[in-house]
Short mmCIF file of C-alpha atoms and ligand atoms in Angstrom, two decimals:
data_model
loop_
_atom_site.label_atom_id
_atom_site.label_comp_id
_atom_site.label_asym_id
_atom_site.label_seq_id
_atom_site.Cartn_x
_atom_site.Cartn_y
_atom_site.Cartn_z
CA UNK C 1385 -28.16 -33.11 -39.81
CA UNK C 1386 -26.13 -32.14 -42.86
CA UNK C 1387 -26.75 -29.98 -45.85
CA UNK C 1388 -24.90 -30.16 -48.68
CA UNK C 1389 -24.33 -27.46 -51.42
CA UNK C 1390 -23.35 -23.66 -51.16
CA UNK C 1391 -25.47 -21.45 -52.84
CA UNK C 1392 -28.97 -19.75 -52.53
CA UNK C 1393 -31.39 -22.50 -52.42
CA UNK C 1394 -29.16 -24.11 -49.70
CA UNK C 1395 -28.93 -20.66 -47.93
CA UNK C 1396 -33.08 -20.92 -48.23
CA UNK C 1397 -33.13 -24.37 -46.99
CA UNK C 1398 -31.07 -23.51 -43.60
CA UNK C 1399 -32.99 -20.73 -42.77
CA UNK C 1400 -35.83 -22.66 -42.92
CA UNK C 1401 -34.87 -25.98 -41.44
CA UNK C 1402 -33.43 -23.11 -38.63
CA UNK C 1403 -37.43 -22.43 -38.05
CA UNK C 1404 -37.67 -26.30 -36.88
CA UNK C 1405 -38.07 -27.29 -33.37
CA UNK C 1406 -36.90 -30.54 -34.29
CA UNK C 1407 -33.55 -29.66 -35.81
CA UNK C 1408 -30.27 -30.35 -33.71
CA UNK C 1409 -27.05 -29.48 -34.85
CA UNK C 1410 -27.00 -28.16 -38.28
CA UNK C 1411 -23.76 -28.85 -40.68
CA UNK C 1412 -23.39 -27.36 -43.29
CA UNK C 1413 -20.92 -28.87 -46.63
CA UNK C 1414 -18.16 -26.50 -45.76
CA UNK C 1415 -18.92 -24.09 -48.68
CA UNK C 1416 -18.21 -20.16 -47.64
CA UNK C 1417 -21.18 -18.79 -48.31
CA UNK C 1418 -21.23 -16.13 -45.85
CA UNK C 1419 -25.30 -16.62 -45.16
CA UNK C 1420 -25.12 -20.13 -44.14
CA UNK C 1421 -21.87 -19.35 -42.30
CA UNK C 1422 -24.30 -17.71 -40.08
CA UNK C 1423 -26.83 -20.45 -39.86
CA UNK C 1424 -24.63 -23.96 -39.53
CA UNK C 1425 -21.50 -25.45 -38.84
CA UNK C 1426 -18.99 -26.04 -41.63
CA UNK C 1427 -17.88 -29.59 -41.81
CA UNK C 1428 -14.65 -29.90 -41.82
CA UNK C 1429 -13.86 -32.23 -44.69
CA UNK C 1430 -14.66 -31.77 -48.46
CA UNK C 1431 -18.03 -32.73 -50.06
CA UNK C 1432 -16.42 -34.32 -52.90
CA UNK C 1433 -18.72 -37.42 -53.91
CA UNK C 1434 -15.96 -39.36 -55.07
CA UNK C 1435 -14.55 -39.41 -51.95
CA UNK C 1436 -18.23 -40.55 -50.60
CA UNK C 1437 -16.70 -43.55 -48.03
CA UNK C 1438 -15.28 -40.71 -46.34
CA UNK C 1439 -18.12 -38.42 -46.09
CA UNK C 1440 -19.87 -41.92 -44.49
CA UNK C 1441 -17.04 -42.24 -42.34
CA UNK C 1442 -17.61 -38.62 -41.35
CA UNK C 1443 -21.59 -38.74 -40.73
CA UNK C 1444 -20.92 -42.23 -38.64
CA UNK C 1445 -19.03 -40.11 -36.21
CA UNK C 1446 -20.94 -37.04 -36.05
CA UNK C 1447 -24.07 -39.04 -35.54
CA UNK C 1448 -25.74 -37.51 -38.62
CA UNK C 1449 -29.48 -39.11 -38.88
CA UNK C 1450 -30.67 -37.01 -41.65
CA UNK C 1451 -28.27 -35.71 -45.29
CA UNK C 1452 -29.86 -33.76 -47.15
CA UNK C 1453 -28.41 -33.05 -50.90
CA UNK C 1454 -28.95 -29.62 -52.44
CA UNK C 1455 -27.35 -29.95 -55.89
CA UNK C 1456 -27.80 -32.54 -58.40
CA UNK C 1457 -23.56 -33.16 -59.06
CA UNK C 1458 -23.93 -35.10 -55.91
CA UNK C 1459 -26.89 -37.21 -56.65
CA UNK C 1460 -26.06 -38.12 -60.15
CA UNK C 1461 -22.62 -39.17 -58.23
CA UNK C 1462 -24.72 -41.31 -55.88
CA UNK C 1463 -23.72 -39.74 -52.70
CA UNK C 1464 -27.80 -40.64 -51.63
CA UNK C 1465 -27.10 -44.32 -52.42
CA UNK C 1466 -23.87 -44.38 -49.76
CA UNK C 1467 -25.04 -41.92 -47.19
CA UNK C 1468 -28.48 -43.71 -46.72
CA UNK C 1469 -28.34 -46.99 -44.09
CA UNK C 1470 -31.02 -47.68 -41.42
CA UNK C 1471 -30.39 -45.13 -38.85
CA UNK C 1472 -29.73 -42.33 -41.53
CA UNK C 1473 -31.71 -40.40 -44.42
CA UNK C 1474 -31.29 -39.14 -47.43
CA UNK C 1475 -33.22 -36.69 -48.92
CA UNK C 1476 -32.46 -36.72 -52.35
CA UNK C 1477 -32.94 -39.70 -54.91
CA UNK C 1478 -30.76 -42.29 -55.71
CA UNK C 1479 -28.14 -42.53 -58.52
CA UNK C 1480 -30.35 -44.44 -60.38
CA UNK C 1481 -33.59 -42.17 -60.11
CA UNK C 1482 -30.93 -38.93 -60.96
CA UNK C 1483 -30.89 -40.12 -64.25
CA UNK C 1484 -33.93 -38.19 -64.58
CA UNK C 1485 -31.58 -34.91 -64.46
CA UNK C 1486 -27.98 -35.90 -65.48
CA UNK C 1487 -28.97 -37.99 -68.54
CA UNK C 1488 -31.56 -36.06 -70.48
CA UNK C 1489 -31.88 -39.68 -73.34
CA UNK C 1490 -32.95 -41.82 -70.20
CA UNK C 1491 -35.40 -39.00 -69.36
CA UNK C 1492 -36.37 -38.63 -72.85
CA UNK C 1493 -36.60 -42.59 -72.95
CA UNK C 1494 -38.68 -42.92 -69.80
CA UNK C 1495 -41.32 -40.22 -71.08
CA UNK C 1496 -41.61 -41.90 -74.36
CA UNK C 1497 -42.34 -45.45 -72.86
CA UNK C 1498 -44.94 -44.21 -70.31
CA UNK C 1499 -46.48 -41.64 -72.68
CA UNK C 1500 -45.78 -38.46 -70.68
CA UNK C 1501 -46.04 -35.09 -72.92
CA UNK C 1502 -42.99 -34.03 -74.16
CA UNK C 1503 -41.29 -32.14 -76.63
CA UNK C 1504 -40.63 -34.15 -80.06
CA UNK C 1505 -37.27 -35.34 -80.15
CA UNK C 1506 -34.79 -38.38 -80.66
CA UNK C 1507 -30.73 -38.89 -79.47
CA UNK C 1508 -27.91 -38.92 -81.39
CA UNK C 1509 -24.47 -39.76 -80.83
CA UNK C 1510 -23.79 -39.75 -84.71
CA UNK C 1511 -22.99 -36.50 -86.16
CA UNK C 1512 -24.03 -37.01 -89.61
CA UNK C 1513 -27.69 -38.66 -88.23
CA UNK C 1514 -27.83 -35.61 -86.16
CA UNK C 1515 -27.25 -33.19 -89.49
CA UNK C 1516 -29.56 -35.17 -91.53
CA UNK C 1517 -32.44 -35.09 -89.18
CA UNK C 1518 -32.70 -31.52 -88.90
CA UNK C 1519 -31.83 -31.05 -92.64
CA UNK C 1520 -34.79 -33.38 -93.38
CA UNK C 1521 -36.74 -30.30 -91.68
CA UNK C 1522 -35.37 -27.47 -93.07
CA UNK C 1523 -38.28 -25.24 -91.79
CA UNK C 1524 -38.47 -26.20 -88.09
CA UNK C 1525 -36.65 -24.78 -85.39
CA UNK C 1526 -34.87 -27.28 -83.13
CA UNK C 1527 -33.58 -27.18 -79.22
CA UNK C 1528 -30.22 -28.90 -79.08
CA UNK C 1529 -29.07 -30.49 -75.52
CA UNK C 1530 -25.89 -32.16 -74.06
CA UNK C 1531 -27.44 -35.37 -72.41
CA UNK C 1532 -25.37 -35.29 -69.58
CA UNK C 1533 -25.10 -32.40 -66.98
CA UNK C 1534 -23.46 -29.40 -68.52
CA UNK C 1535 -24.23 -26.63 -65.14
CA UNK C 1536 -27.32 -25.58 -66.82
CA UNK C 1537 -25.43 -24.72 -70.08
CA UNK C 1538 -25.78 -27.36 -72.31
CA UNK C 1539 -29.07 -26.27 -74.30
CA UNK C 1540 -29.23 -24.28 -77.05
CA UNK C 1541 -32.03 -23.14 -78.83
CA UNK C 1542 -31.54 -22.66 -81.99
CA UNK C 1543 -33.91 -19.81 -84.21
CA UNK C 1544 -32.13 -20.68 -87.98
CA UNK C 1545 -31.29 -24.44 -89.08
CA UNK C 1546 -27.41 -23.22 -89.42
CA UNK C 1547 -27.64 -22.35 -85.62
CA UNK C 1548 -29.16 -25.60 -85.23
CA UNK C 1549 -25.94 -27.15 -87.61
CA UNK C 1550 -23.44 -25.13 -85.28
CA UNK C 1551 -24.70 -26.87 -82.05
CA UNK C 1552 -24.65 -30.11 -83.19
CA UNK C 1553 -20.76 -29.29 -84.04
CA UNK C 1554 -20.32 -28.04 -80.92
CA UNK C 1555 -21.60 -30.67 -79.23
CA UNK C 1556 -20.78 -33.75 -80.86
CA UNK C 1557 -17.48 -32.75 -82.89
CA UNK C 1558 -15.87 -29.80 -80.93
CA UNK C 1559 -16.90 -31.92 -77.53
CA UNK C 1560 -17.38 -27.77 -76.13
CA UNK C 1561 -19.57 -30.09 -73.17
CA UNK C 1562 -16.97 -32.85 -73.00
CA UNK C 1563 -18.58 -36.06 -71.72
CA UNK C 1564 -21.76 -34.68 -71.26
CA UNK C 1565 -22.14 -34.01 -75.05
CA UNK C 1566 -21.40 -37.16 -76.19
CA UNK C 1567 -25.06 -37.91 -76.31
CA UNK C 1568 -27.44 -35.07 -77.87
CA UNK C 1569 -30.77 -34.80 -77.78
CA UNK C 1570 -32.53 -32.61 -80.95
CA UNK C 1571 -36.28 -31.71 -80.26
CA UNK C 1572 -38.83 -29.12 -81.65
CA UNK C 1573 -38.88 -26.00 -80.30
CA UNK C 1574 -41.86 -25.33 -78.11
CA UNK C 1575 -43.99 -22.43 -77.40
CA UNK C 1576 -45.60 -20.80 -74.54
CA UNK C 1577 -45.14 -19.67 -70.71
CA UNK C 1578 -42.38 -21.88 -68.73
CA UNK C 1579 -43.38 -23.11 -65.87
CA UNK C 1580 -41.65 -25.21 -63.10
CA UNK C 1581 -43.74 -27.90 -61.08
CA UNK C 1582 -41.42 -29.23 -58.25
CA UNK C 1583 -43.38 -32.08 -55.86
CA UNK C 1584 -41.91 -34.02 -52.87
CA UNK C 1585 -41.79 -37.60 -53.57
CA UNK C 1586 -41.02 -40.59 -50.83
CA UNK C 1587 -40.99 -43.54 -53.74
CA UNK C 1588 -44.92 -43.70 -54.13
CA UNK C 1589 -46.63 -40.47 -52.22
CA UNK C 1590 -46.31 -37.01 -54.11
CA UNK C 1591 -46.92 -34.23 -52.74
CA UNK C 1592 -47.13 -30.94 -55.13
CA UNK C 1593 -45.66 -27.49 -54.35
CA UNK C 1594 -47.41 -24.59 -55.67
CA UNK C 1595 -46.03 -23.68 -59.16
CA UNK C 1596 -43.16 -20.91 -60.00
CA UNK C 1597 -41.85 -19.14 -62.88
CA UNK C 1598 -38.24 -18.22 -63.68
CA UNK C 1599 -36.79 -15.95 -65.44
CA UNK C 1600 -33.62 -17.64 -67.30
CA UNK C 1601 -32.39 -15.07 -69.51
CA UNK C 1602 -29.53 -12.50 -68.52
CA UNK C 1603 -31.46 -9.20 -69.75
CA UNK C 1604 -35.04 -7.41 -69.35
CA UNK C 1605 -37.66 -8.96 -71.60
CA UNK C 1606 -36.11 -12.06 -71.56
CA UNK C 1607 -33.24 -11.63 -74.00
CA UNK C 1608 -29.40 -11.99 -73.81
CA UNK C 1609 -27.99 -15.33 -72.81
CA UNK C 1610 -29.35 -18.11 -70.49
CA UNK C 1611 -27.98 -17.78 -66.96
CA UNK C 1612 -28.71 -20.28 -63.98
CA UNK C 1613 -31.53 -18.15 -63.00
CA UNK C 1614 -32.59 -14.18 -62.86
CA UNK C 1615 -35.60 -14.23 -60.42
CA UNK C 1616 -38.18 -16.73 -59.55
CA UNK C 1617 -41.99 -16.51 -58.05
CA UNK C 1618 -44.37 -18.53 -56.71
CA UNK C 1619 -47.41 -19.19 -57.36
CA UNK C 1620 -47.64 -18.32 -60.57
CA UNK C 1621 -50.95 -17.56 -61.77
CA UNK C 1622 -50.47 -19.32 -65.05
CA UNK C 1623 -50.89 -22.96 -64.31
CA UNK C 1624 -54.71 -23.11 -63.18
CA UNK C 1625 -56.12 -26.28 -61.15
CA UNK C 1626 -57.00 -28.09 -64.14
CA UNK C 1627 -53.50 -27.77 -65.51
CA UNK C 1628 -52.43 -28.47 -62.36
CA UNK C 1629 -54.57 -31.69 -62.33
CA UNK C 1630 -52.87 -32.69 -66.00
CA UNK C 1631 -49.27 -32.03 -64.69
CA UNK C 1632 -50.03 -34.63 -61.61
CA UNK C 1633 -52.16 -37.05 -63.74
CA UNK C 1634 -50.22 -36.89 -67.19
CA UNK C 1635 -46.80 -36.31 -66.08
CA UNK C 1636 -45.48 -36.51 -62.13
CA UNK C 1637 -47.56 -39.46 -60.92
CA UNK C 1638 -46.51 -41.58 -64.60
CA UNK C 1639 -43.17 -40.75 -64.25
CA UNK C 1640 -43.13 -42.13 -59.95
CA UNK C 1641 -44.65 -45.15 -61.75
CA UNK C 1642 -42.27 -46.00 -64.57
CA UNK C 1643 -39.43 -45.27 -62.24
CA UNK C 1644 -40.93 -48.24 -60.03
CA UNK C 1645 -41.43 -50.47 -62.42
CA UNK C 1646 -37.90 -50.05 -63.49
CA UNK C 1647 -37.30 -50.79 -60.12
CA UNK C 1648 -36.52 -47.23 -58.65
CA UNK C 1649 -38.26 -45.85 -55.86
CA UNK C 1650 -37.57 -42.32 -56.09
CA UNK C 1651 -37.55 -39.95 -53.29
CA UNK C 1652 -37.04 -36.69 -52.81
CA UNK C 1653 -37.83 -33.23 -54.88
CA UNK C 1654 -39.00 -34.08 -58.78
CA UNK C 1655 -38.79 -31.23 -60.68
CA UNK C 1656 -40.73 -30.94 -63.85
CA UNK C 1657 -39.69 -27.93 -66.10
CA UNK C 1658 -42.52 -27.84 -68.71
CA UNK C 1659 -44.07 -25.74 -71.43
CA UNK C 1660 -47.73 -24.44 -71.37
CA UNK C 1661 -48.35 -25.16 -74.97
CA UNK C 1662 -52.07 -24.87 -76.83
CA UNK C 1663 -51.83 -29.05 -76.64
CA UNK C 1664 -51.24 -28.86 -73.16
CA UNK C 1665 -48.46 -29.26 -70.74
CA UNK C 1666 -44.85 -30.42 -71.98
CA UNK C 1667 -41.57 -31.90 -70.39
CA UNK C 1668 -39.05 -29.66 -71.33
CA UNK C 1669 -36.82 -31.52 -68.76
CA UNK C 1670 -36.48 -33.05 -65.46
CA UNK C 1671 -34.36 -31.84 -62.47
CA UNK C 1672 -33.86 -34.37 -59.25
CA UNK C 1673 -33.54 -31.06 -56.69
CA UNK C 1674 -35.14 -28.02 -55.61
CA UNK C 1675 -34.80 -25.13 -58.23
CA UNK C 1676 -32.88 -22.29 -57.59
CA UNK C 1677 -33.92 -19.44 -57.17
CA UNK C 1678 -36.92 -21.36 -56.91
CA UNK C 1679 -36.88 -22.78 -53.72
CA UNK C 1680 -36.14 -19.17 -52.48
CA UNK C 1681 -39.52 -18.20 -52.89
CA UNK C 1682 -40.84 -21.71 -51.95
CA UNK C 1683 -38.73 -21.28 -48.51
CA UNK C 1684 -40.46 -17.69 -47.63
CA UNK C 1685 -44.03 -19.44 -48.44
CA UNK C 1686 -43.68 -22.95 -46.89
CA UNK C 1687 -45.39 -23.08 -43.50
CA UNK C 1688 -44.77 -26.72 -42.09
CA UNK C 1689 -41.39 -27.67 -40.03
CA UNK C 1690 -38.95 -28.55 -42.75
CA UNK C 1691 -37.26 -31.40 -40.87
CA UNK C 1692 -40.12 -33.10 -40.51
CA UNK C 1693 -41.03 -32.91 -44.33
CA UNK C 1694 -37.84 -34.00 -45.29
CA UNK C 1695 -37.41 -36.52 -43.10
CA UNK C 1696 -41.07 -38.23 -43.55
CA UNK C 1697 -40.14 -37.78 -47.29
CA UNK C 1698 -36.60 -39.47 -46.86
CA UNK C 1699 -38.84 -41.98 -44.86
CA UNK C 1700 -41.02 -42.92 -46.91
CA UNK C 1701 -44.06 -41.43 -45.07
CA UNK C 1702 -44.69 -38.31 -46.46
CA UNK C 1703 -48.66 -38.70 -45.84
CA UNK C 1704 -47.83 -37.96 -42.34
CA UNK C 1705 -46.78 -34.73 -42.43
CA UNK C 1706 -48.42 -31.70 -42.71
CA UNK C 1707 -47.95 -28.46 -44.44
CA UNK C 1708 -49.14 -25.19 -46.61
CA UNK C 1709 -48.27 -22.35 -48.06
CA UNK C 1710 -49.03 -18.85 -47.16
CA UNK C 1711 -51.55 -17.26 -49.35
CA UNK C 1712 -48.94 -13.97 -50.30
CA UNK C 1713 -46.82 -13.85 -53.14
CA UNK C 1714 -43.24 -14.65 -53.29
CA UNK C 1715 -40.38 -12.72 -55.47
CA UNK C 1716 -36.56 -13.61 -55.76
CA UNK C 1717 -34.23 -10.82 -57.16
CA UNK C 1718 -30.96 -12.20 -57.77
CA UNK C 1719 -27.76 -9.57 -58.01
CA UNK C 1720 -25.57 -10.54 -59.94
CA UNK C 1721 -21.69 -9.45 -60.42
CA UNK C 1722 -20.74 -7.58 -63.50
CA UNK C 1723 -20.00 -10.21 -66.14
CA UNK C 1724 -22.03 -12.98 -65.20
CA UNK C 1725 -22.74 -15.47 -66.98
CA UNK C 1726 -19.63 -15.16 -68.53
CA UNK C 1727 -16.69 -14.25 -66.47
CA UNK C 1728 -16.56 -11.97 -63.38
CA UNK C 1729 -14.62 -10.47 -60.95
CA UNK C 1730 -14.53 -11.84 -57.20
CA UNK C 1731 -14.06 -9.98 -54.06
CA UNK C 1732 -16.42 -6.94 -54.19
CA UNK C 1733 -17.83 -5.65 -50.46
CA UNK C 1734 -20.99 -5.67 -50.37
CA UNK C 1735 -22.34 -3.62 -48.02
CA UNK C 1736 -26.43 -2.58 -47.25
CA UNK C 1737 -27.95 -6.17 -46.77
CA UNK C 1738 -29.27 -4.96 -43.20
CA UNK C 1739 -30.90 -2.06 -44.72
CA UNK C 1740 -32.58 -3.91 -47.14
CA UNK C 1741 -34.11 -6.40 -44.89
CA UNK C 1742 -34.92 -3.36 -42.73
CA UNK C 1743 -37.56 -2.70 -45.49
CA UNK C 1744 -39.75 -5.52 -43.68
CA UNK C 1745 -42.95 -3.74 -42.44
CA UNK C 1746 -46.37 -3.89 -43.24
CA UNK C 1747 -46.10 -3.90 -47.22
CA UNK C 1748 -44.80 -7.71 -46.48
CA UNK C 1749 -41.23 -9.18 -45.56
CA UNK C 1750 -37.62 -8.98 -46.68
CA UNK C 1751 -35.21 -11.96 -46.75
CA UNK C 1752 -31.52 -11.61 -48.83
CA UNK C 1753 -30.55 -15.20 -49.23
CA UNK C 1754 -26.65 -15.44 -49.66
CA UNK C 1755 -25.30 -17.16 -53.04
CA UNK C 1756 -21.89 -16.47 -54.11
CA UNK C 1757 -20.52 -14.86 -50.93
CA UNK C 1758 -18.12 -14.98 -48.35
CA UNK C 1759 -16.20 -13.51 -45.42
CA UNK C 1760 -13.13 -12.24 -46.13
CA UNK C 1761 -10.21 -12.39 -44.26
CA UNK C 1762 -10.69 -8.66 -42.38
CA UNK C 1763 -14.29 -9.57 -42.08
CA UNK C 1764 -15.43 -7.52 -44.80
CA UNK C 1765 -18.47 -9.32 -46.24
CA UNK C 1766 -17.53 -10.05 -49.93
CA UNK C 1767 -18.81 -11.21 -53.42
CA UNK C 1768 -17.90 -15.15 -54.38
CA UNK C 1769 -19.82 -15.98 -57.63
CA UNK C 1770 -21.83 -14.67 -60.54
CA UNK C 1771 -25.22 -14.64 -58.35
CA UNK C 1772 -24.48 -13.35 -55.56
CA UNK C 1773 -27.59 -12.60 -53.43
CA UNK C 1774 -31.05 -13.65 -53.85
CA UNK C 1775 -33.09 -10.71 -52.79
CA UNK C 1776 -36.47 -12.28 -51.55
CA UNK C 1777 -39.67 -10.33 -50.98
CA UNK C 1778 -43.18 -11.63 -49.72
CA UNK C 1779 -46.33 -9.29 -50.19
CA UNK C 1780 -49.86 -9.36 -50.89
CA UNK C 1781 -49.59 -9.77 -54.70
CA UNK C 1782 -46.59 -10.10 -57.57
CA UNK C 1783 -46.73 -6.70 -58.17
CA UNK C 1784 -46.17 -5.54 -54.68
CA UNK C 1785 -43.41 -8.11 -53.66
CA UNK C 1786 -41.73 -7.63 -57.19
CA UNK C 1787 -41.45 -3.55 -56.08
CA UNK C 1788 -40.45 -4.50 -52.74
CA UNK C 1789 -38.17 -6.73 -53.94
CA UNK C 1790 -36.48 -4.24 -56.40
CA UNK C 1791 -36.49 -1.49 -53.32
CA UNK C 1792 -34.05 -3.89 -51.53
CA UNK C 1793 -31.66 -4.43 -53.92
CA UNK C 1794 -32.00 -0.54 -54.56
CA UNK C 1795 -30.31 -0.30 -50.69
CA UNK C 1796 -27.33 -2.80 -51.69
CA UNK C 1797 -24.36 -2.01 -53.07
CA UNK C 1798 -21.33 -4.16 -54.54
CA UNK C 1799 -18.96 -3.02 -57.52
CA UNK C 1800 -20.80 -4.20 -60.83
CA UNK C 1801 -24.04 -5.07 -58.74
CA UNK C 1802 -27.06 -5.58 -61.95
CA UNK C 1803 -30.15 -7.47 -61.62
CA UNK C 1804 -33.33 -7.60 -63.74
CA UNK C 1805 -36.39 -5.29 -62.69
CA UNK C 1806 -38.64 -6.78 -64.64
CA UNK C 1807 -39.20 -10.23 -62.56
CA UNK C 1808 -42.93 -11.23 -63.01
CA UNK C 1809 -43.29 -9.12 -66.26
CA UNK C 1810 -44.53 -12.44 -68.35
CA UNK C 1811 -47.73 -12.31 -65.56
CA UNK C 1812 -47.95 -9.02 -65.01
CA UNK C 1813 -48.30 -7.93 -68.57
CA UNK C 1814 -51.30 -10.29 -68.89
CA UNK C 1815 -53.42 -8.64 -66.02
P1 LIG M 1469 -33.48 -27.30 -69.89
O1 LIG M 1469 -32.19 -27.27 -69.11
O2 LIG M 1469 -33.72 -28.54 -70.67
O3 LIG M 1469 -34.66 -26.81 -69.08
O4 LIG M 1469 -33.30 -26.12 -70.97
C1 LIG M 1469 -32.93 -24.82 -70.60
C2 LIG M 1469 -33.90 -23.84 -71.16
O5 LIG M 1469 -33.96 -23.95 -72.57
C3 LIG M 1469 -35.31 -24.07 -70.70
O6 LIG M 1469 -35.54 -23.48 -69.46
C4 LIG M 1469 -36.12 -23.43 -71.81
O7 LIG M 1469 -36.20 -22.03 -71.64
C5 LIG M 1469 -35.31 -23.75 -73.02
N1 LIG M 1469 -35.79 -24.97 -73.67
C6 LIG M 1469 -35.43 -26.25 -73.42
N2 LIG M 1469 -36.10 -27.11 -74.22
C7 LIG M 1469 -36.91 -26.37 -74.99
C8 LIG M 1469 -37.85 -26.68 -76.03
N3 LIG M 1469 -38.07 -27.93 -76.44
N4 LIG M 1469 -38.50 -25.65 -76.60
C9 LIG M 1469 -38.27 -24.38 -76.22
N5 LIG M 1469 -37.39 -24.02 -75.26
C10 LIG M 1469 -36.71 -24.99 -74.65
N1 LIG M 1470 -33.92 -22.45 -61.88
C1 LIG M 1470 -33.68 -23.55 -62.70
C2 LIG M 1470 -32.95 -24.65 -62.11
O1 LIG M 1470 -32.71 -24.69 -60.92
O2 LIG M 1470 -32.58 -25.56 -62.82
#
């Protein structure tokens, strides 16, 4: 098989598909992340989708029977709809159903038509609409978003209405998103706990992962500026079964079913980012892959053979496979490089990742999942990218695998090395 994509969650995803009996050879999309260095072959010829005949050409030859996309660049570039032919899957929706993720007005659109909660909101491409809408409502605060994909930067949330003025110049005047900006979306600002829902989906089946939590924001207490992702865990003991019966019932199974009848059959991870508000849960957005650092903590949990589940869900029979998760409590860590998310320096050893997992013992298990590193060329293990390790703890509760967690990246070292302590706070402070 193939994975493609090169940072943590695709580190996660090896070494778990690495657990499966079933797996054969595993490629990997020629990224140098140093942890799936370890775990798969590099392919030797670049993942870039526009170049998707040859990747076909490639996976003909190498007898690849199952692809399986990490990041959504790829599927909004409809790698899934050139890969996929009758002796090879995909996991990892169509072009068309990645419209749920890399155009935020269809999504917006699709919710509207089949009545799914969301935050309020309209597109604009017009920026004098765009002024006089939020002008109309001088009072409110407003969340402004580049349509298209914008690498998890193109939302601001705005507290004043001249904040709210600024994005919309950024956005549709100063083009700061290019393309992707073109379109905006304004909506209310919500409020609550942010949770994310991700369930498997093979076009009509879903099957629903136990919720996490992220932590977005650079800094403790959830200030400074929004990064890809500070720490994730899962479960979260937020979303209760009867929320959880509203997310399936109000939003994932509606949104399956206006994707058919618009004639996409969508398989593969849906990813519902929503707000726990006092009216219930909201769409704050869609994403058409697994969350990272999300899927860290999913990884560590999941008990099932991963081939098989995304193979039946590439398939099409996802009811045939079984799986659960184990009862303990996941954390994710991530270390970041001095900088991040603005720039950083590259090339910083990192040393200490064996002590660190040498913390596994009877207060639960240690796993460092690799994101922006590689090898360099003495062999020195070396930093590639703002997040640079996922530091990934399973224990008996939060608070355990949190301090676990934090005790691990205590033992690692690499110049500028900062992470947040504070993952699970939101929960924690409640109980
Ligand atoms: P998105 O990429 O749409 O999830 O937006 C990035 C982050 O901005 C989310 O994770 C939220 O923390 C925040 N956000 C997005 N939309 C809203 C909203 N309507 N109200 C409050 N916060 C939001
Ligand atoms: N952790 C958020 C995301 O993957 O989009």
């Amino acid at each position: 098989m193939l994975l493609i994509g090169g940072g943590g969650r695709e580190h996660a995803l090896a070494w778990k598909l690495k657990q499966s009996r079933r797996l054969g050879k595993l490629w990997t999309s020629g990224s140098s992340n140093a942890g799936l260095a370890k775990l798969g072959t590099p392919c030797p010829i670049e993942m870039n989708a526009k170049d998707a005949f040859r990747i076909q050409r490639w996976c003909d030859t190498n007898d690849i029977h199952l692809v399986v996309i990490g990041p959504e660049g790829p599927l909004a570039a409809g790698l899934t709809d050139v890969l996929q032919s009758a002796k090879r899957m995909v996991f990892g929706p169509t072009k068309a159903g990645a419209q749920l993720e890399a155009d935020k007005a269809f999504a917006k659109q699709l919710m509207r038509q089949a009545s799914i909660p969301t935050a309020e909101g309209r597109a604009f491409t017009d920026t004098e609409s765009a002024r006089a809408f939020v002008l109309a409502r001088p009072e409110d605060q407003w969340v402004i978003k580049a349509s298209g994909l914008a690498a998890g930067k193109g939302v601001i949330v705005c507290e004043t209405i001249s904040e709210a003025l600024d994005a919309i110049d950024r956005m549709l005047v100063q083009r700061e998103f290019g393309e992707a900006g073109a379109t905006i979306i304004i909506e209310e600002k919500l409020q609550g706990q942010e949770v994310s829902v991700l369930a498997l989906v093979d076009g009509r089946t879903i099957s629903i992962l136990d919720p996490c939590q992220d932590h977005k924001q650079r800094d403790e207490g959830d200030s400074g500026p929004n990064t890809g992702g500070m720490g994730a865990y899962c479960p979260t003991p937020v979303v209760d079964a009867p929320t959880m019966r509203a997310i399936e019932q109000q939003i994932l199974l509606p949104v399956v079913d206006a994707l058919r009848r618009d004639g996409i059959e969508y398989r593969g991870v849906l990813y519902a980012g929503l707000m726990l508000t006092p009216g219930g849960p909201k769409v704050l957005e869609f994403n058409c892959r697994f969350g990272d650092p999300e899927c860290q903590p999913l990884m560590m949990r999941l008990r099932g053979d991963l081939v098989e589940i995304l193979w039946a869900t590439a398939a099409g029979i996802l009811d045939q496979v079984d799986f659960d998760f184990d009862p303990r409590v996941a954390v994710c860590v991530v270390m970041c490089s001095a900088g991040y998310p603005g720039q950083y320096e590259k090339g910083k050893a990192i040393t200490g990742i064996e002590e660190a997992e040498a913390l596994s013992g009877d207060t639960g298990e240690i796993v460092v999942f690799h994101a922006g590193t590689t090898t360099n060329q003495t062999g020195q293990l070396v930093t590639n990218g703002g997040r640079v390790l996922g530091v990934t703890a399973l224990a008996d509760d939060l608070h355990s695998a949190r301090d676990l967690a934090n005790a691990a990246c205590e033992r690692i070292h690499f110049e500028g090395a900062f992470w947040r302590r504070d993952i699970g706070d939101r929960v924690l402070a409640r109980t």
